[in-house]
CSV table of N, CA, C and O in Angstrom, one decimal:
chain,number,residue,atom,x,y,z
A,1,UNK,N,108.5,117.7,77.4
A,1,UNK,CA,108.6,117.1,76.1
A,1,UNK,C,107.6,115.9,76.0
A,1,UNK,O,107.7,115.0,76.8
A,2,UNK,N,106.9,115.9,75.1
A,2,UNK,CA,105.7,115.0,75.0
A,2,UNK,C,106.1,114.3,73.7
A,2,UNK,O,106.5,114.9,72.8
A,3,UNK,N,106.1,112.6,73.6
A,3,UNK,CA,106.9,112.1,73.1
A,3,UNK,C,105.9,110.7,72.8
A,3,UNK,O,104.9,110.6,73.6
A,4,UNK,N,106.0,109.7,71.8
A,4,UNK,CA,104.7,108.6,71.4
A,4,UNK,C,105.2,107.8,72.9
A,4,UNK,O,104.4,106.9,73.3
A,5,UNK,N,106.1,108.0,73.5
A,5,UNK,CA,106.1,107.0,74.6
A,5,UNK,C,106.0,107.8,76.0
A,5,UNK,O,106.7,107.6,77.0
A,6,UNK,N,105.2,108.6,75.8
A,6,UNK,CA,104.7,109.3,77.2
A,6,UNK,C,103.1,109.5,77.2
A,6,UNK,O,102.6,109.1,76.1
A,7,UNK,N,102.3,110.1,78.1
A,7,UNK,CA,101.0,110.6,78.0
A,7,UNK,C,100.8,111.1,79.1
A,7,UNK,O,101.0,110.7,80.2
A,8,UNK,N,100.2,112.4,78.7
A,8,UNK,CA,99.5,113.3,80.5
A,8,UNK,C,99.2,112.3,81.2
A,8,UNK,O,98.6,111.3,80.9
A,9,UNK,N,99.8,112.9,82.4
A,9,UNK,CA,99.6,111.8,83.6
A,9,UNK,C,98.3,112.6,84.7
A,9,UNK,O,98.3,113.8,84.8
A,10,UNK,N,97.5,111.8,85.3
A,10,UNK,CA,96.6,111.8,86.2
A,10,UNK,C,97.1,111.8,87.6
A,10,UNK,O,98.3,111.5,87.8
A,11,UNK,N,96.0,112.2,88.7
A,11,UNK,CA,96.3,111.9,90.1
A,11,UNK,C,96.3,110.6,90.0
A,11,UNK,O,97.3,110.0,90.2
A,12,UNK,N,95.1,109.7,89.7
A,12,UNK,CA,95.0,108.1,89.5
A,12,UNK,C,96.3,107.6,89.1
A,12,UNK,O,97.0,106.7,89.6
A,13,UNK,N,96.4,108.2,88.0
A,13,UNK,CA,98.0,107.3,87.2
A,13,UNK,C,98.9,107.3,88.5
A,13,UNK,O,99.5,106.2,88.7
A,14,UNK,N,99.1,108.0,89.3
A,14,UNK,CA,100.5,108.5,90.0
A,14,UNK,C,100.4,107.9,91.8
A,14,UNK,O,101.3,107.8,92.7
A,15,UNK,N,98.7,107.7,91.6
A,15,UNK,CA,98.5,106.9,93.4
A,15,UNK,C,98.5,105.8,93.5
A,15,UNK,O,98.2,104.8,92.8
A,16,UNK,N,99.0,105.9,94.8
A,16,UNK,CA,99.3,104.2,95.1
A,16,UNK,C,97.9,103.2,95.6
A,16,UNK,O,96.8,103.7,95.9
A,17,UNK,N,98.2,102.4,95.7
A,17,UNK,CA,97.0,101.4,96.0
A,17,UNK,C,97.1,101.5,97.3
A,17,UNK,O,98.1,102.0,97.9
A,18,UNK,N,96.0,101.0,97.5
A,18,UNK,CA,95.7,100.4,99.3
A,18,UNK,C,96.4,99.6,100.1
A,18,UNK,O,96.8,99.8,101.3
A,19,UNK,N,96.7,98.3,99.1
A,19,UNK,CA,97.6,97.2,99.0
A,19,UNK,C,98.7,97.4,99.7
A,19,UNK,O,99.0,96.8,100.8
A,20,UNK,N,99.3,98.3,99.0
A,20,UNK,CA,100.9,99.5,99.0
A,20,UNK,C,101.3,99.7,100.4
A,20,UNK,O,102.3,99.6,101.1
A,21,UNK,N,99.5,100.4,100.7
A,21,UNK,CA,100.4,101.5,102.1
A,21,UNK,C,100.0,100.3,102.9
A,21,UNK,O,100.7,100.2,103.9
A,22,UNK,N,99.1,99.5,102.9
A,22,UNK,CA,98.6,99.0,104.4
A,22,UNK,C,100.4,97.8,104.7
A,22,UNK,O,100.6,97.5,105.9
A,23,UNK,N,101.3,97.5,103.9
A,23,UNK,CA,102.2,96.6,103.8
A,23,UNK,C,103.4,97.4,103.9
A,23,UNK,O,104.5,97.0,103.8
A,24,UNK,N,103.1,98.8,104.3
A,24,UNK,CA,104.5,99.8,104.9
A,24,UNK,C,104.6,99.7,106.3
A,24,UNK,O,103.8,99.6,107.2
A,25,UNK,N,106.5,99.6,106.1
A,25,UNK,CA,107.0,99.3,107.7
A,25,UNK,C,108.4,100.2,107.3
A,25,UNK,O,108.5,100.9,106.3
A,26,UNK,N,109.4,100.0,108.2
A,26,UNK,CA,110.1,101.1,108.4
A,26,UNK,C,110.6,100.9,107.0
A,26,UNK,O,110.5,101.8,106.1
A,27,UNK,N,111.2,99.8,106.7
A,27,UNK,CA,111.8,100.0,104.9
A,27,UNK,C,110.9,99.9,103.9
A,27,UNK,O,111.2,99.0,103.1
A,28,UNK,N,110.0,100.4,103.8
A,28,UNK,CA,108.9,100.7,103.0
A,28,UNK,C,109.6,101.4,101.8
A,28,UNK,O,110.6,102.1,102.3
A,29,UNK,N,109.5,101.4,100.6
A,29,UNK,CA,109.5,102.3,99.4
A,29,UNK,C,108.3,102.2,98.5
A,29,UNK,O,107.8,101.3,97.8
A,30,UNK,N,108.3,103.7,98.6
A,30,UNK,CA,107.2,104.1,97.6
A,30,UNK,C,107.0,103.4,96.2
A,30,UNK,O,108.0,103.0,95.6
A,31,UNK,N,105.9,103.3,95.8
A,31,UNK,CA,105.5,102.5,94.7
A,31,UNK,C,105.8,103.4,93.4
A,31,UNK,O,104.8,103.5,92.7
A,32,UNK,N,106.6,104.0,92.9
A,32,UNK,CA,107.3,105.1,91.9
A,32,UNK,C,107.0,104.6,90.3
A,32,UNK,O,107.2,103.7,89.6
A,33,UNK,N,106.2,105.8,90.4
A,33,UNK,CA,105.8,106.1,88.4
A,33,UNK,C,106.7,106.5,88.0
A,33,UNK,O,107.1,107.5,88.6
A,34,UNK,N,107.6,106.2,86.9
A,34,UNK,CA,108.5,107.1,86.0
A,34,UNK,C,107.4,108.1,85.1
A,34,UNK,O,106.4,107.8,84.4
A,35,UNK,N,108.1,109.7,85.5
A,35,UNK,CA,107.6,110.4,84.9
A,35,UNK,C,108.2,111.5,84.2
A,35,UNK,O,109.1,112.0,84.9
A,36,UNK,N,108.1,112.1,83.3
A,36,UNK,CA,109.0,113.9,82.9
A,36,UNK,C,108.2,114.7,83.5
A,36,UNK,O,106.9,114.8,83.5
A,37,UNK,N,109.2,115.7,84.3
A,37,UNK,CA,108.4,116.7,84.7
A,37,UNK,C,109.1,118.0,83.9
A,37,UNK,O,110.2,118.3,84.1
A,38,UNK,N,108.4,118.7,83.0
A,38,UNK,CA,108.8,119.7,81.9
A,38,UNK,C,110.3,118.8,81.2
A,38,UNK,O,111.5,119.0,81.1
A,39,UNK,N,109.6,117.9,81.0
A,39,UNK,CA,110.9,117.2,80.1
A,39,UNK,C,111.7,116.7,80.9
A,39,UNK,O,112.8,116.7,80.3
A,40,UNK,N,111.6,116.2,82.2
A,40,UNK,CA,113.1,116.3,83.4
A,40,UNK,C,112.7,115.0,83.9
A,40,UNK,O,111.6,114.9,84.6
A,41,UNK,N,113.4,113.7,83.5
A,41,UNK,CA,113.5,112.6,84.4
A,41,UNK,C,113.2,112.1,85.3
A,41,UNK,O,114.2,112.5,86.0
A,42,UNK,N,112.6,111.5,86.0
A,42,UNK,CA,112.0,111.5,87.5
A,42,UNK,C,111.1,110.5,87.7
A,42,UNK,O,110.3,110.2,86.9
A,43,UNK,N,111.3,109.8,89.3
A,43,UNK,CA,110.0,109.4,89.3
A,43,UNK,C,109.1,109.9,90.7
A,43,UNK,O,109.6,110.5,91.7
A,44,UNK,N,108.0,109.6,90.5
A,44,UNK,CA,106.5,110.0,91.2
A,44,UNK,C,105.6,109.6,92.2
A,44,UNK,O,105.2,108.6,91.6
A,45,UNK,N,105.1,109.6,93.0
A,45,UNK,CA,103.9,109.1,93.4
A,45,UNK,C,103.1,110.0,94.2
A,45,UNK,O,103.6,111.1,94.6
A,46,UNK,N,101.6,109.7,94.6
A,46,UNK,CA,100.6,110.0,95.1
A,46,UNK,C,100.3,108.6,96.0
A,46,UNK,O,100.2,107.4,95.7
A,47,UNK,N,100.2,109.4,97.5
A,47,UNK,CA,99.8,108.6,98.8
A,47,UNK,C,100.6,109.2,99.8
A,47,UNK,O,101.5,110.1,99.8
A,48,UNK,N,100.0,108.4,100.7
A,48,UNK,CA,100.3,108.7,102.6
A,48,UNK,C,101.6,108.1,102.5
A,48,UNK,O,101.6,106.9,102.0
A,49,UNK,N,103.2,108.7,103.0
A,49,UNK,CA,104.0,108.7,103.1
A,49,UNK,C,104.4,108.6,104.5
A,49,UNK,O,105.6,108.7,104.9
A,50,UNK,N,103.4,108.3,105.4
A,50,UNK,CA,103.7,108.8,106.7
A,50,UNK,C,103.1,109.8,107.5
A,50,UNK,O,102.9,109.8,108.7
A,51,UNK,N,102.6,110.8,106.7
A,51,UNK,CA,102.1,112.3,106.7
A,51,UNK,C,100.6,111.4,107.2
A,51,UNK,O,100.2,110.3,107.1
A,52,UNK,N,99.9,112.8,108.0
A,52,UNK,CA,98.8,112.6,108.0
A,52,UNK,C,97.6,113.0,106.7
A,52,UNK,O,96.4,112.7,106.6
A,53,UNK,N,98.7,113.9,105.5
A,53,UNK,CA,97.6,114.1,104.3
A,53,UNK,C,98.5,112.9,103.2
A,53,UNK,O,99.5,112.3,103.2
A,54,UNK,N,97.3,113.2,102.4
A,54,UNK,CA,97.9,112.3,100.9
A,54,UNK,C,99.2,113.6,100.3
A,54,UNK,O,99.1,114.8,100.1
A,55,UNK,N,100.0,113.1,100.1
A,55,UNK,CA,101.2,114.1,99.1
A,55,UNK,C,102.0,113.1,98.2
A,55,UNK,O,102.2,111.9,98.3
A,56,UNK,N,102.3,114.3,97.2
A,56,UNK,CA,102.9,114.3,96.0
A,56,UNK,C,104.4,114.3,96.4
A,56,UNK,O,104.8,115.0,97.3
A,57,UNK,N,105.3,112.9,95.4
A,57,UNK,CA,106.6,113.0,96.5
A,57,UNK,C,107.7,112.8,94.4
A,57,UNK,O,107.6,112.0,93.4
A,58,UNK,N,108.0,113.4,94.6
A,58,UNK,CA,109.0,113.6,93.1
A,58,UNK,C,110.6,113.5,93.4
A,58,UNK,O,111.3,114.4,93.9
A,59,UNK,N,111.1,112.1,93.0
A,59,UNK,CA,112.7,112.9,93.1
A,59,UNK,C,113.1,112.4,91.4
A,59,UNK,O,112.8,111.4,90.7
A,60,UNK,N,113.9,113.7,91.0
A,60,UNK,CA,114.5,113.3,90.0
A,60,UNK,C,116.1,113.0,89.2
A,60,UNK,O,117.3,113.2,89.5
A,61,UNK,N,115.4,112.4,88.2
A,61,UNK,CA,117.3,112.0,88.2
A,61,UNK,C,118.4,113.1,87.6
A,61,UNK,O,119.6,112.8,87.5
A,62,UNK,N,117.9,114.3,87.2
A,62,UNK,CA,118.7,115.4,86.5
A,62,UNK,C,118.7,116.9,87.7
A,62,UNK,O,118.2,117.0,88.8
A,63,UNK,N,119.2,117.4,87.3
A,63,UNK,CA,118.8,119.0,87.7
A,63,UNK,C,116.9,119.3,87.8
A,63,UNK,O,116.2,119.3,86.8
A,64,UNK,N,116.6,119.4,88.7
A,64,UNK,CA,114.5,119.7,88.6
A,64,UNK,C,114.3,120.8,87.8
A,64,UNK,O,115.4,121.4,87.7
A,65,UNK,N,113.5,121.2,87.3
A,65,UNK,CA,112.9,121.7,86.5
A,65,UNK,C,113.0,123.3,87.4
A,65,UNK,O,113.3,123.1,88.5
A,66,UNK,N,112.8,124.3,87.0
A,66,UNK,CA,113.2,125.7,88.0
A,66,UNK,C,112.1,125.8,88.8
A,66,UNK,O,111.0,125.7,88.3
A,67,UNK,N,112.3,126.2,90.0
A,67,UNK,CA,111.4,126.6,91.3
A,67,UNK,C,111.1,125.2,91.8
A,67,UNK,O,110.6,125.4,92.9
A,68,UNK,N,111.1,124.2,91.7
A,68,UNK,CA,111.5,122.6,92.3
A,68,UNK,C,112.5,122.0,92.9
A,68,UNK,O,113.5,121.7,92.3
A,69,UNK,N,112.4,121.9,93.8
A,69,UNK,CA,113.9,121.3,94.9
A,69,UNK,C,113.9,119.8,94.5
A,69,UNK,O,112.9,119.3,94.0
A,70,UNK,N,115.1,119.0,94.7
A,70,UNK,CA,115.1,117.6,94.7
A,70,UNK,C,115.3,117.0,95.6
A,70,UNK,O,116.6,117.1,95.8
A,71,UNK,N,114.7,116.2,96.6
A,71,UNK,CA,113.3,115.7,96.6
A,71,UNK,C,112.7,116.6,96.1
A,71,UNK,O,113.3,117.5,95.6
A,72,UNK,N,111.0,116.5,96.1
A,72,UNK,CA,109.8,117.5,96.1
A,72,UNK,C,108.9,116.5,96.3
A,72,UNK,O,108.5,115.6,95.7
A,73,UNK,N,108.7,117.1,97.6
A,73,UNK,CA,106.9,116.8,98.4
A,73,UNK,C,106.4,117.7,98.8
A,73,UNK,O,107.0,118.6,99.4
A,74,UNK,N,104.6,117.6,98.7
A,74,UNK,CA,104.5,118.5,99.1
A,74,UNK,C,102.6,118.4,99.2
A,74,UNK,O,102.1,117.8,98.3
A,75,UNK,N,101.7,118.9,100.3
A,75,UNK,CA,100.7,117.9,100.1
A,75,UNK,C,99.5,119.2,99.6
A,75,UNK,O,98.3,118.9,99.6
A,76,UNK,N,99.8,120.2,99.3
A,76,UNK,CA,99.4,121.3,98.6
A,76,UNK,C,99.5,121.1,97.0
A,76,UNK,O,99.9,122.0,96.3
A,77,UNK,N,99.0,119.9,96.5
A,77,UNK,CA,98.6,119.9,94.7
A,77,UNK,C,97.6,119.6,94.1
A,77,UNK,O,96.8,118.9,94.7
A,78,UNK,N,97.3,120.0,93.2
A,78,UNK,CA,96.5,118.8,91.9
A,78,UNK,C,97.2,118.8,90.8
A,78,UNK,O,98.3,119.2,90.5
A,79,UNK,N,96.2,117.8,90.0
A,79,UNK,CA,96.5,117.7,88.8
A,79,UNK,C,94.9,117.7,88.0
A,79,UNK,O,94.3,116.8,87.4
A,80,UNK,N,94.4,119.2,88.1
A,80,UNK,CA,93.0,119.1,87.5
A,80,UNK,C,92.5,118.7,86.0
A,80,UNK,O,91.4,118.3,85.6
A,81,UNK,N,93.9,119.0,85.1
A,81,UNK,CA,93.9,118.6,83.9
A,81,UNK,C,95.2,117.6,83.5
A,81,UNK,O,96.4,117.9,83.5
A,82,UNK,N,94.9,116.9,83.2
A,82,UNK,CA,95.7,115.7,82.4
A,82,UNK,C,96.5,116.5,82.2
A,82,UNK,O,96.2,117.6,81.6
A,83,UNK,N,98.3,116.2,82.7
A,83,UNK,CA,99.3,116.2,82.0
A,83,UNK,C,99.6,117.9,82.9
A,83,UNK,O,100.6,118.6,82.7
A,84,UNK,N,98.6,118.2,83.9
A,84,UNK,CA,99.7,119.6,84.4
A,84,UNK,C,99.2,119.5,86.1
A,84,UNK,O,98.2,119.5,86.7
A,85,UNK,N,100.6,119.3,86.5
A,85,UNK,CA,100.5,119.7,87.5
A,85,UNK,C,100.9,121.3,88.4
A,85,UNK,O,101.8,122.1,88.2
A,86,UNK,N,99.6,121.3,89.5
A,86,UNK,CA,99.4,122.6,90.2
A,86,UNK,C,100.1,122.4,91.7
A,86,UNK,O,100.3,121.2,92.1
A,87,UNK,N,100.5,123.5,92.3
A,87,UNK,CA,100.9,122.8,93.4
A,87,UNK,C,101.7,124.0,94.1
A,87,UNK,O,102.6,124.5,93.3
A,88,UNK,N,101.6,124.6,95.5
A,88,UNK,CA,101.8,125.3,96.2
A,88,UNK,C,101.0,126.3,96.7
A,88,UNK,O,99.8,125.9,96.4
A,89,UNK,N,100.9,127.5,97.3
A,89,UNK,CA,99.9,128.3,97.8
A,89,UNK,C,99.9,129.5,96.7
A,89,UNK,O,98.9,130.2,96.7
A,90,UNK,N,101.2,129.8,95.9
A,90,UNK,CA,101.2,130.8,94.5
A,90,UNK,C,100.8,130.1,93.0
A,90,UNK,O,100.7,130.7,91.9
A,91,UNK,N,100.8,129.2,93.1
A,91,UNK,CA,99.9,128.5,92.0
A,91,UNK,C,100.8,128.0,90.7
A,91,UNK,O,100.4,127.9,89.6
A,92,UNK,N,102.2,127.6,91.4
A,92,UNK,CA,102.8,127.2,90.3
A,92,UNK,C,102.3,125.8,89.6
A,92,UNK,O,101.4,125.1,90.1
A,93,UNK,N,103.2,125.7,88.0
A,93,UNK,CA,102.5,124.9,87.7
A,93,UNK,C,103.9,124.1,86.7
A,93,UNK,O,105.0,124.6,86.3
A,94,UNK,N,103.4,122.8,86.4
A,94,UNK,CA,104.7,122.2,85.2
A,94,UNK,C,103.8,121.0,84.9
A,94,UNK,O,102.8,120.4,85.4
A,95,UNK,N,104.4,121.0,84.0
A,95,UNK,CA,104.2,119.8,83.0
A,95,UNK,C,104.4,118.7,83.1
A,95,UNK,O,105.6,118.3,82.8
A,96,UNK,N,103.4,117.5,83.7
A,96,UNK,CA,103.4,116.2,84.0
A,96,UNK,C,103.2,115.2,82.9
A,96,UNK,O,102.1,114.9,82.6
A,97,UNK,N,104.4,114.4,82.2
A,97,UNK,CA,103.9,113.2,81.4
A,97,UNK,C,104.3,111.6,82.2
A,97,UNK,O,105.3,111.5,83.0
A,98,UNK,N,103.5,110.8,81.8
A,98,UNK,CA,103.8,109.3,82.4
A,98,UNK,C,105.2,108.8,81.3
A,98,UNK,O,105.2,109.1,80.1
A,99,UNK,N,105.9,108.3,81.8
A,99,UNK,CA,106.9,107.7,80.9
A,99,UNK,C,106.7,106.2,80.7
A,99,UNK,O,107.0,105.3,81.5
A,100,UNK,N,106.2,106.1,79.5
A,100,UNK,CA,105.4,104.5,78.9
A,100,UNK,C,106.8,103.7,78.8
A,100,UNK,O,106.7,102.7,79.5
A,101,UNK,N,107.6,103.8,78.4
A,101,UNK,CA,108.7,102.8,77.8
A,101,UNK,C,109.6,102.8,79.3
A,101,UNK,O,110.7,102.1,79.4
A,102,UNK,N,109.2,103.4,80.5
A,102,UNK,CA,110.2,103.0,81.7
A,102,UNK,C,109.5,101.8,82.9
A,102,UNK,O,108.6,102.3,83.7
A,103,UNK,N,109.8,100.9,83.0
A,103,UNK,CA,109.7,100.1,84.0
A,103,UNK,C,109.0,100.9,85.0
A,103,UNK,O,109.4,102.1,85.2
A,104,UNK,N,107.7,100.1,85.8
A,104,UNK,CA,107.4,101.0,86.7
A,104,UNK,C,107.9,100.0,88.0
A,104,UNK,O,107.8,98.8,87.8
A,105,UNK,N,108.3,100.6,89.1
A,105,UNK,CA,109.0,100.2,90.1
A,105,UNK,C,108.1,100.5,91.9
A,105,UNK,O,108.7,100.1,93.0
């Protein structure tokens, strides 16, 4: 659901800074974008979680959107076009907006 207080979200929009990760210790939490994913509540980020690659880490606050578990990470994505994200080895895809009117955390 695309809405005047949302807009396709980018890999940029959704990664974390440098800042972020170099200042992670064991209670570290992720720097979380509020975002809809196919209209579904949630927040976001892009960065090193620990992992040796960069991944996409999604938990949301409703039921996920279908074929998405809650959590969802996973370091197999893009987002080559504004507002859709791609992501697994069969090429699924859903609908990424930034949520303007939610506090980013």
């Amino acid at each position: 659901m695309v809405t005047k207080t949302s807009k396709p979200a980018t890999e940029k929009d959704l990664k974390t800074n440098e800042d972020a990760e170099i200042q992670r210790d064991s209670d570290w939490t992720p720097p979380w974008v509020h975002v809809q994913i196919d209209g579904v509540a949630a927040r976001a980020f892009i960065g090193n979680d620990g992992a040796w690659s960069e991944v996409i880490r999604i938990e949301f606050d409703e039921r996920p959107p279908e074929g998405m578990p809650n959590p969802f990470r996973t370091k197999y994505f893009h987002i080559r076009v504004p507002g859709r994200l791609c992501w697994g080895h069969d090429g699924a895809e859903h609908d990424v907006q930034l949520s303007l009117d939610s506090p980013l955390s």
